[in-house]
């Protein structure tokens, strides 16, 4: 089949790899001019480990493994450690693999078969599904027809908006915003890899270190904020305002450091919940279908698994797309639902709303595992 995949993130690249290897003709379009490889380290967990094996990337994924969450601790306003965050609070099994997001993107890019037609600075602006083909118009003015369109264009998916309806219909805010950016100057020399987090009521400011890199990570509680999510300047302003006036620990220097990162990642923690992930010849995978938020720590695993399951079901059901998409959704939905459920409790763990809640969380974690 001739398949168009929109979005070259982890879901889109995985779909490109799996679908092309299954013999389909794949075109992959990415809105930006490069692979967006920045962000905090991510995890390949649970069943996604077997998926990575099936994709032939497991050895490479393991080679790039880092251990960061093993040494995560909460600090007080002076920077003294007050509670540890044990791996078992977030991991499924000890086999879970953590690696830098940029490394996984490179591994996926390298695994992408050459015959996948990868086009940057291209995006869909109109779709018309006549039952036999989907006619697509691109921002470049190009027009083409496909047997299937796969929306892998993330939490703010354009395919979802064009085919299923406005984003607000499917968005459930967790009431928290997140920002992640490079924080040069905060690296630890040698091999010490420590992640430190300061909580103030409704605020989280932390520094994560791996290899020779340091990342500033911020979370803050807030209702939905009205801003253009493509506007990096607006994102940086919102972040600075959320932490303005806080002089504790390294907060001012961390906020200042990430202001210089041209690739700052900033978004609402918002889940995508849809009654169905397909309509006609259009199907959604990854965050576009079921974003669980970074709080779940499972976005990448779900992306790998979803692309794999979709490809398998297309292989099993041939031209019967309805049967294939339905089987994909039935198999994959429990994984997405579990991740979303997990993330809903994440705000109370990572961004307690009051001093009392912070103290109770610290006491619970310290009792489970001493510092
Ligand atoms: C820059 C960036 C940094 C991230 N950092 C983190 C992090 O630090 N921690 C974390 O847990 N998660 C992070 N995520 C989210 C994480 O990557 C996803 O949860 C997970 O990998 C699932 O990926 P996805 O491919 O479904 O969506 P995404 O990773 O969001 O990828 C979607 C891709 O589609 C592209 N796209 C968007 N709109 C269009 C369009 N209209 N047409 C074509 N292409 C389009 C985007 O540029 C992007 O490349 C980040 C995502 C991005 C894009």
Tab-separated table of C-alpha atoms and ligand atoms in Angstrom:
chain	number	residue	atom	x	y	z
A	1	UNK	CA	0.000	0.000	0.000
A	2	UNK	CA	1.023	3.601	-0.439
A	3	UNK	CA	1.107	5.069	3.054
A	4	UNK	CA	1.651	8.671	4.180
A	5	UNK	CA	2.931	9.184	7.725
A	6	UNK	CA	2.644	12.702	9.168
A	7	UNK	CA	5.301	13.559	11.795
A	8	UNK	CA	8.831	12.176	12.189
A	9	UNK	CA	8.976	11.777	15.959
A	10	UNK	CA	9.437	8.413	17.636
A	11	UNK	CA	6.000	7.205	16.477
A	12	UNK	CA	6.394	8.394	12.878
A	13	UNK	CA	9.938	7.049	12.462
A	14	UNK	CA	8.886	3.716	13.985
A	15	UNK	CA	5.931	3.520	11.615
A	16	UNK	CA	8.256	4.344	8.725
A	17	UNK	CA	10.600	1.524	9.711
A	18	UNK	CA	7.925	-1.099	10.403
A	19	UNK	CA	5.627	-0.323	7.460
A	20	UNK	CA	8.453	-0.116	4.919
A	21	UNK	CA	9.914	-3.400	6.138
A	22	UNK	CA	6.469	-4.963	5.777
A	23	UNK	CA	6.662	-4.018	2.091
A	24	UNK	CA	4.605	-0.835	2.013
A	25	UNK	CA	5.544	2.294	0.111
A	26	UNK	CA	6.022	4.952	2.790
A	27	UNK	CA	6.275	8.725	2.624
A	28	UNK	CA	7.105	10.473	5.907
A	29	UNK	CA	6.562	14.222	6.210
A	30	UNK	CA	7.908	16.374	9.050
A	31	UNK	CA	6.794	19.948	9.665
A	32	UNK	CA	10.181	21.196	10.880
A	33	UNK	CA	13.488	21.241	8.994
A	34	UNK	CA	15.174	18.497	11.059
A	35	UNK	CA	14.505	15.628	13.416
A	36	UNK	CA	13.594	17.157	16.763
A	37	UNK	CA	16.002	15.223	18.943
A	38	UNK	CA	16.202	17.367	22.084
A	39	UNK	CA	14.442	16.679	25.375
A	40	UNK	CA	15.117	14.694	28.495
A	41	UNK	CA	16.196	11.055	28.447
A	42	UNK	CA	13.341	8.661	27.700
A	43	UNK	CA	12.562	5.060	28.538
A	44	UNK	CA	11.950	1.902	26.572
A	45	UNK	CA	9.840	-0.171	28.933
A	46	UNK	CA	7.836	-3.352	29.259
A	47	UNK	CA	6.580	-4.806	25.973
A	48	UNK	CA	8.324	-2.072	23.993
A	49	UNK	CA	11.618	-3.840	24.743
A	50	UNK	CA	10.435	-6.816	22.678
A	51	UNK	CA	9.213	-4.406	20.011
A	52	UNK	CA	12.689	-2.857	19.854
A	53	UNK	CA	14.095	-6.360	19.444
A	54	UNK	CA	11.656	-7.040	16.585
A	55	UNK	CA	12.670	-3.747	14.952
A	56	UNK	CA	16.308	-4.808	15.171
A	57	UNK	CA	17.296	-1.803	17.315
A	58	UNK	CA	17.479	-3.377	20.772
A	59	UNK	CA	21.266	-3.818	20.804
A	60	UNK	CA	21.776	-0.192	19.786
A	61	UNK	CA	19.249	0.963	22.379
A	62	UNK	CA	21.068	-1.024	25.067
A	63	UNK	CA	24.456	0.361	23.979
A	64	UNK	CA	23.181	3.885	24.607
A	65	UNK	CA	21.681	3.071	27.985
A	66	UNK	CA	22.252	5.559	30.777
A	67	UNK	CA	21.286	5.402	34.435
A	68	UNK	CA	19.833	8.643	35.618
A	69	UNK	CA	16.750	7.922	37.704
A	70	UNK	CA	18.759	5.689	40.052
A	71	UNK	CA	20.168	8.803	41.644
A	72	UNK	CA	17.253	11.157	41.745
A	73	UNK	CA	16.675	13.033	44.967
A	74	UNK	CA	14.528	15.817	46.303
A	75	UNK	CA	16.347	18.686	47.993
A	76	UNK	CA	15.253	21.429	50.387
A	77	UNK	CA	15.503	25.173	49.785
A	78	UNK	CA	19.194	25.161	50.710
A	79	UNK	CA	19.964	22.236	48.391
A	80	UNK	CA	20.332	19.575	51.107
A	81	UNK	CA	18.944	16.164	50.081
A	82	UNK	CA	15.692	15.319	51.879
A	83	UNK	CA	14.238	12.270	50.065
A	84	UNK	CA	15.201	9.842	47.304
A	85	UNK	CA	13.073	8.957	44.287
A	86	UNK	CA	13.524	5.211	43.892
A	87	UNK	CA	13.464	3.678	40.440
A	88	UNK	CA	10.630	1.342	41.356
A	89	UNK	CA	8.365	4.402	41.797
A	90	UNK	CA	8.356	4.806	38.023
A	91	UNK	CA	9.806	1.741	36.332
A	92	UNK	CA	7.867	-1.348	35.277
A	93	UNK	CA	10.742	-3.795	35.511
A	94	UNK	CA	14.483	-3.574	36.191
A	95	UNK	CA	14.949	-4.356	32.471
A	96	UNK	CA	13.543	-0.932	31.485
A	97	UNK	CA	16.101	0.956	29.391
A	98	UNK	CA	16.708	4.683	29.793
A	99	UNK	CA	18.586	6.484	27.041
A	100	UNK	CA	19.005	10.047	25.778
A	101	UNK	CA	16.142	11.090	23.533
A	102	UNK	CA	18.661	12.309	20.935
A	103	UNK	CA	20.297	8.856	20.817
A	104	UNK	CA	16.998	7.062	20.247
A	105	UNK	CA	16.087	9.494	17.461
A	106	UNK	CA	19.451	8.805	15.786
A	107	UNK	CA	18.985	5.033	16.154
A	108	UNK	CA	15.516	5.229	14.598
A	109	UNK	CA	16.741	7.492	11.795
A	110	UNK	CA	19.536	5.048	11.001
A	111	UNK	CA	17.106	2.120	10.992
A	112	UNK	CA	14.752	3.887	8.573
A	113	UNK	CA	14.911	1.989	5.259
A	114	UNK	CA	16.348	4.099	2.457
A	115	UNK	CA	13.272	3.677	0.356
A	116	UNK	CA	11.166	5.643	2.852
A	117	UNK	CA	10.626	9.056	1.297
A	118	UNK	CA	11.418	11.409	4.216
A	119	UNK	CA	10.523	15.029	3.555
A	120	UNK	CA	11.241	17.902	5.915
A	121	UNK	CA	9.406	21.245	6.005
A	122	UNK	CA	6.307	19.565	4.661
A	123	UNK	CA	2.905	19.226	6.261
A	124	UNK	CA	-0.634	18.274	5.383
A	125	UNK	CA	-3.128	21.129	5.032
A	126	UNK	CA	-6.134	19.235	3.623
A	127	UNK	CA	-7.319	15.634	3.450
A	128	UNK	CA	-10.212	14.105	1.517
A	129	UNK	CA	-11.011	10.420	1.998
A	130	UNK	CA	-13.324	9.192	-0.795
A	131	UNK	CA	-13.395	5.624	0.511
A	132	UNK	CA	-10.863	4.346	-2.051
A	133	UNK	CA	-7.966	6.765	-1.534
A	134	UNK	CA	-7.091	9.763	0.600
A	135	UNK	CA	-6.309	12.858	-1.464
A	136	UNK	CA	-3.828	15.052	0.388
A	137	UNK	CA	-2.838	18.662	-0.160
A	138	UNK	CA	0.434	19.779	1.402
A	139	UNK	CA	1.559	23.222	2.566
A	140	UNK	CA	4.073	23.223	-0.317
A	141	UNK	CA	1.160	23.066	-2.753
A	142	UNK	CA	1.917	19.466	-3.739
A	143	UNK	CA	-1.025	17.068	-4.079
A	144	UNK	CA	-0.937	13.283	-3.848
A	145	UNK	CA	-3.189	10.301	-3.055
A	146	UNK	CA	-2.544	7.484	-0.583
A	147	UNK	CA	-4.180	4.246	0.543
A	148	UNK	CA	-3.670	5.135	4.199
A	149	UNK	CA	-2.709	8.268	6.138
A	150	UNK	CA	-1.095	7.734	9.543
A	151	UNK	CA	-1.189	10.715	11.912
A	152	UNK	CA	1.969	10.554	14.044
A	153	UNK	CA	2.216	14.295	14.513
A	154	UNK	CA	2.185	14.470	18.279
A	155	UNK	CA	-0.071	15.923	20.940
A	156	UNK	CA	-1.025	18.919	18.740
A	157	UNK	CA	-1.698	16.648	15.734
A	158	UNK	CA	-2.893	18.348	12.562
A	159	UNK	CA	-4.225	15.063	11.165
A	160	UNK	CA	-6.408	14.669	14.244
A	161	UNK	CA	-7.695	18.222	13.911
A	162	UNK	CA	-8.434	17.835	10.181
A	163	UNK	CA	-10.157	14.455	10.420
A	164	UNK	CA	-11.545	14.098	13.942
A	165	UNK	CA	-12.128	17.644	15.205
A	166	UNK	CA	-10.591	20.431	17.283
A	167	UNK	CA	-7.870	19.617	19.822
A	168	UNK	CA	-9.959	20.840	22.789
A	169	UNK	CA	-12.467	18.029	22.191
A	170	UNK	CA	-9.880	15.403	23.036
A	171	UNK	CA	-7.648	17.186	25.548
A	172	UNK	CA	-7.633	16.566	29.276
A	173	UNK	CA	-5.317	18.955	31.138
A	174	UNK	CA	-3.526	17.581	34.177
A	175	UNK	CA	-3.155	21.151	35.472
A	176	UNK	CA	0.641	21.184	35.127
A	177	UNK	CA	3.095	22.684	32.604
A	178	UNK	CA	6.548	21.278	31.919
A	179	UNK	CA	9.738	22.843	30.529
A	180	UNK	CA	13.023	21.098	29.763
A	181	UNK	CA	16.147	22.775	28.419
A	182	UNK	CA	19.943	22.602	28.389
A	183	UNK	CA	21.468	24.089	31.544
A	184	UNK	CA	25.152	24.570	30.745
A	185	UNK	CA	27.340	25.049	33.789
A	186	UNK	CA	25.342	22.583	35.886
A	187	UNK	CA	27.225	19.464	34.700
A	188	UNK	CA	28.926	17.284	37.278
A	189	UNK	CA	32.540	16.426	36.532
A	190	UNK	CA	33.481	12.758	36.163
A	191	UNK	CA	30.825	10.111	36.379
A	192	UNK	CA	28.538	11.502	39.084
A	193	UNK	CA	25.039	11.501	37.661
A	194	UNK	CA	22.672	13.031	40.110
A	195	UNK	CA	19.249	14.482	39.494
A	196	UNK	CA	18.141	17.019	42.093
A	197	UNK	CA	14.671	18.446	42.444
A	198	UNK	CA	13.388	21.259	44.637
A	199	UNK	CA	9.665	21.390	45.292
A	200	UNK	CA	7.848	24.480	46.440
A	201	UNK	CA	4.055	24.358	46.597
A	202	UNK	CA	2.869	23.768	43.029
A	203	UNK	CA	6.423	24.197	41.677
A	204	UNK	CA	9.199	21.795	40.675
A	205	UNK	CA	12.664	22.970	39.602
A	206	UNK	CA	15.350	20.412	38.996
A	207	UNK	CA	18.613	19.624	37.321
A	208	UNK	CA	19.190	16.254	35.646
A	209	UNK	CA	22.670	15.186	34.630
A	210	UNK	CA	23.808	12.480	32.300
A	211	UNK	CA	27.058	12.023	30.407
A	212	UNK	CA	28.544	15.527	30.087
A	213	UNK	CA	25.140	17.236	29.952
A	214	UNK	CA	22.883	19.010	32.397
A	215	UNK	CA	19.197	19.711	31.843
A	216	UNK	CA	17.025	22.163	33.703
A	217	UNK	CA	13.586	20.633	34.305
A	218	UNK	CA	10.597	22.621	35.533
A	219	UNK	CA	7.006	21.832	36.302
A	220	UNK	CA	4.361	24.158	37.669
A	221	UNK	CA	0.685	23.867	38.423
A	222	UNK	CA	-1.562	26.086	36.342
A	223	UNK	CA	-4.876	26.014	34.565
A	224	UNK	CA	-4.754	26.138	30.737
A	225	UNK	CA	-2.705	29.115	29.483
A	226	UNK	CA	-3.658	30.761	26.218
A	227	UNK	CA	-0.526	31.058	24.046
A	228	UNK	CA	0.743	29.988	20.622
A	229	UNK	CA	2.530	26.667	21.243
A	230	UNK	CA	4.841	27.345	18.275
A	231	UNK	CA	6.045	30.593	19.924
A	232	UNK	CA	9.273	29.788	21.800
A	233	UNK	CA	9.554	33.363	23.115
A	234	UNK	CA	6.104	33.088	24.707
A	235	UNK	CA	7.017	29.736	26.247
A	236	UNK	CA	10.176	31.181	27.795
A	237	UNK	CA	8.248	34.154	29.159
A	238	UNK	CA	5.610	31.927	30.749
A	239	UNK	CA	8.334	29.813	32.363
A	240	UNK	CA	10.190	32.862	33.718
A	241	UNK	CA	6.950	34.297	35.127
A	242	UNK	CA	6.053	31.007	36.825
A	243	UNK	CA	9.353	31.040	38.750
A	244	UNK	CA	9.756	34.815	39.168
A	245	UNK	CA	10.673	35.883	42.699
A	246	UNK	CA	11.889	32.432	43.766
A	247	UNK	CA	15.449	32.826	45.044
A	248	UNK	CA	15.878	29.402	46.669
A	249	UNK	CA	18.657	26.946	45.804
A	250	UNK	CA	19.692	27.202	42.128
A	251	UNK	CA	16.285	28.181	40.812
A	252	UNK	CA	17.218	31.625	39.386
A	253	UNK	CA	20.334	30.320	37.608
A	254	UNK	CA	18.482	27.269	36.226
A	255	UNK	CA	15.656	29.418	34.845
A	256	UNK	CA	18.237	31.794	33.375
A	257	UNK	CA	20.274	28.935	31.843
A	258	UNK	CA	17.398	27.348	29.896
A	259	UNK	CA	16.342	30.743	28.502
A	260	UNK	CA	19.292	30.429	26.093
A	261	UNK	CA	18.262	27.014	24.756
A	262	UNK	CA	16.894	27.418	21.203
A	263	UNK	CA	15.261	23.968	21.547
A	264	UNK	CA	13.541	24.415	24.911
A	265	UNK	CA	10.727	21.855	25.261
A	266	UNK	CA	7.629	23.408	26.813
A	267	UNK	CA	4.088	22.151	26.904
A	268	UNK	CA	1.049	21.598	29.037
A	269	UNK	CA	0.768	18.176	30.572
A	270	UNK	CA	-2.351	17.337	28.619
A	271	UNK	CA	-3.624	13.902	27.748
A	272	UNK	CA	-5.351	13.014	24.525
A	273	UNK	CA	-8.390	10.828	25.068
A	274	UNK	CA	-10.367	9.756	21.990
A	275	UNK	CA	-13.277	7.362	21.560
A	276	UNK	CA	-11.656	5.964	18.404
A	277	UNK	CA	-8.229	6.320	16.764
A	278	UNK	CA	-9.300	5.765	13.159
A	279	UNK	CA	-11.791	7.030	10.652
A	280	UNK	CA	-12.000	5.586	7.143
A	281	UNK	CA	-8.450	5.378	5.790
A	282	UNK	CA	-6.897	7.632	8.426
A	283	UNK	CA	-5.420	6.273	11.636
A	284	UNK	CA	-3.563	7.889	14.559
A	285	UNK	CA	-0.581	6.550	16.504
A	286	UNK	CA	1.617	7.857	19.328
A	287	UNK	CA	0.831	11.072	21.196
A	288	UNK	CA	-1.587	12.124	18.438
A	289	UNK	CA	-3.877	9.270	19.503
A	290	UNK	CA	-3.263	8.903	23.218
A	291	UNK	CA	-0.681	11.301	24.664
A	292	UNK	CA	-0.175	10.280	28.282
A	293	UNK	CA	2.206	13.214	29.005
A	294	UNK	CA	5.906	13.043	30.006
A	295	UNK	CA	4.590	12.386	33.531
A	296	UNK	CA	3.834	8.819	32.381
A	297	UNK	CA	7.385	8.184	31.181
A	298	UNK	CA	5.834	5.881	28.600
A	299	UNK	CA	5.312	8.028	25.497
A	300	UNK	CA	8.189	6.484	23.588
A	301	UNK	CA	7.333	2.916	24.573
A	302	UNK	CA	3.746	3.479	23.450
A	303	UNK	CA	4.969	4.996	20.183
A	304	UNK	CA	7.181	1.985	19.369
A	305	UNK	CA	4.510	-0.506	20.388
A	306	UNK	CA	1.648	1.257	18.601
A	307	UNK	CA	3.486	1.496	15.284
A	308	UNK	CA	4.433	-2.165	15.558
A	309	UNK	CA	0.906	-3.329	16.398
A	310	UNK	CA	-0.602	-1.289	13.563
A	311	UNK	CA	1.861	-2.801	11.078
A	312	UNK	CA	1.149	-6.334	12.308
A	313	UNK	CA	-2.603	-5.883	12.027
A	314	UNK	CA	-2.324	-4.409	8.531
A	315	UNK	CA	-0.333	-7.512	7.601
A	316	UNK	CA	-2.942	-9.788	9.121
A	317	UNK	CA	-6.048	-8.161	7.592
A	318	UNK	CA	-4.798	-7.145	4.151
A	319	UNK	CA	-7.217	-4.760	2.438
A	320	UNK	CA	-9.770	-4.864	5.243
A	321	UNK	CA	-8.613	-1.619	6.843
A	322	UNK	CA	-11.522	-1.429	9.227
A	323	UNK	CA	-10.618	-4.826	10.680
A	324	UNK	CA	-6.922	-3.936	10.833
A	325	UNK	CA	-7.439	-0.553	12.524
A	326	UNK	CA	-9.992	-1.982	14.922
A	327	UNK	CA	-7.659	-4.832	15.934
A	328	UNK	CA	-4.777	-2.348	16.364
A	329	UNK	CA	-6.906	-0.194	18.610
A	330	UNK	CA	-8.213	-3.114	20.636
A	331	UNK	CA	-4.716	-4.450	21.299
A	332	UNK	CA	-3.055	-1.119	21.955
A	333	UNK	CA	-5.705	0.753	23.941
A	334	UNK	CA	-5.081	-1.042	27.270
A	335	UNK	CA	-1.407	0.019	27.152
A	336	UNK	CA	-2.318	3.655	26.466
A	337	UNK	CA	-5.032	3.653	29.128
A	338	UNK	CA	-2.652	2.232	31.752
A	339	UNK	CA	-0.032	4.899	30.964
A	340	UNK	CA	-2.626	7.657	31.194
A	341	UNK	CA	-3.877	6.315	34.499
A	342	UNK	CA	-0.312	6.189	35.857
A	343	UNK	CA	0.348	9.792	34.800
A	344	UNK	CA	-2.778	11.128	36.516
A	345	UNK	CA	-1.163	10.399	39.875
A	346	UNK	CA	2.142	11.905	38.772
A	347	UNK	CA	1.363	15.505	39.674
A	348	UNK	CA	0.888	14.641	43.332
A	349	UNK	CA	4.193	12.765	43.363
A	350	UNK	CA	6.256	15.296	41.427
A	351	UNK	CA	4.515	18.656	42.059
A	352	UNK	CA	2.708	18.504	45.399
A	353	UNK	CA	0.424	21.487	45.816
A	354	UNK	CA	1.178	22.445	49.451
A	355	UNK	CA	4.060	22.377	51.952
A	356	UNK	CA	2.155	19.683	53.877
A	357	UNK	CA	1.872	17.525	50.758
A	358	UNK	CA	5.584	17.998	50.013
A	359	UNK	CA	6.516	16.910	53.563
A	360	UNK	CA	4.192	13.886	53.417
A	361	UNK	CA	5.614	12.815	50.049
A	362	UNK	CA	9.181	13.164	51.333
A	363	UNK	CA	8.385	11.170	54.471
A	364	UNK	CA	6.797	8.382	52.422
A	365	UNK	CA	9.744	8.158	50.005
A	366	UNK	CA	12.339	8.285	52.803
A	367	UNK	CA	10.557	5.526	54.706
A	368	UNK	CA	10.482	3.316	51.596
A	369	UNK	CA	14.184	3.838	50.877
A	370	UNK	CA	16.602	5.806	53.023
A	371	UNK	CA	18.789	8.396	51.312
B	1	LIG	C1	11.036	18.499	20.721
B	1	LIG	C2	10.390	17.490	21.613
B	1	LIG	C3	10.937	17.260	22.873
B	1	LIG	C4	10.357	16.326	23.709
B	1	LIG	N1	10.913	16.141	24.924
B	1	LIG	C5	10.365	15.237	25.758
B	1	LIG	C6	10.920	15.018	27.037
B	1	LIG	O1	11.896	15.654	27.409
B	1	LIG	N2	10.354	14.106	27.852
B	1	LIG	C7	9.256	13.383	27.453
B	1	LIG	O2	8.755	12.543	28.211
B	1	LIG	N3	8.696	13.564	26.243
B	1	LIG	C8	9.213	14.479	25.396
B	1	LIG	N4	8.643	14.684	24.179
B	1	LIG	C9	7.437	13.897	23.836
B	1	LIG	C10	7.841	12.508	23.393
B	1	LIG	O3	8.744	12.600	22.324
B	1	LIG	C11	6.592	11.774	22.957
B	1	LIG	O4	5.722	11.643	24.059
B	1	LIG	C12	6.833	10.371	22.458
B	1	LIG	O5	8.059	10.208	21.871
B	1	LIG	C13	5.743	9.997	21.445
B	1	LIG	O6	6.146	10.561	20.251
B	1	LIG	P1	5.282	10.991	19.019
B	1	LIG	O7	6.131	10.654	17.838
B	1	LIG	O8	3.909	10.460	19.096
B	1	LIG	O9	5.155	12.575	19.179
B	1	LIG	P2	6.304	13.685	19.137
B	1	LIG	O10	7.548	13.216	19.765
B	1	LIG	O11	5.685	14.926	19.644
B	1	LIG	O12	6.604	13.846	17.573
B	1	LIG	C14	5.703	14.439	16.676
B	1	LIG	C15	6.467	14.904	15.454
B	1	LIG	O13	5.530	15.415	14.518
B	1	LIG	C16	5.990	16.669	14.049
B	1	LIG	N5	4.805	17.448	13.648
B	1	LIG	C17	3.989	18.181	14.437
B	1	LIG	N6	3.002	18.716	13.706
B	1	LIG	C18	3.196	18.302	12.432
B	1	LIG	C19	2.503	18.517	11.216
B	1	LIG	N7	1.407	19.296	11.169
B	1	LIG	N8	2.971	17.927	10.097
B	1	LIG	C20	4.108	17.156	10.127
B	1	LIG	N9	4.815	16.937	11.250
B	1	LIG	C21	4.354	17.491	12.389
B	1	LIG	C22	6.746	17.261	15.208
B	1	LIG	O14	7.650	18.255	14.787
B	1	LIG	C23	7.451	16.034	15.753
B	1	LIG	O15	8.646	15.772	15.085
B	1	LIG	C24	9.184	15.603	23.301
B	1	LIG	C25	8.637	15.840	22.038
B	1	LIG	C26	9.233	16.764	21.193
B	1	LIG	C27	8.643	16.992	19.826
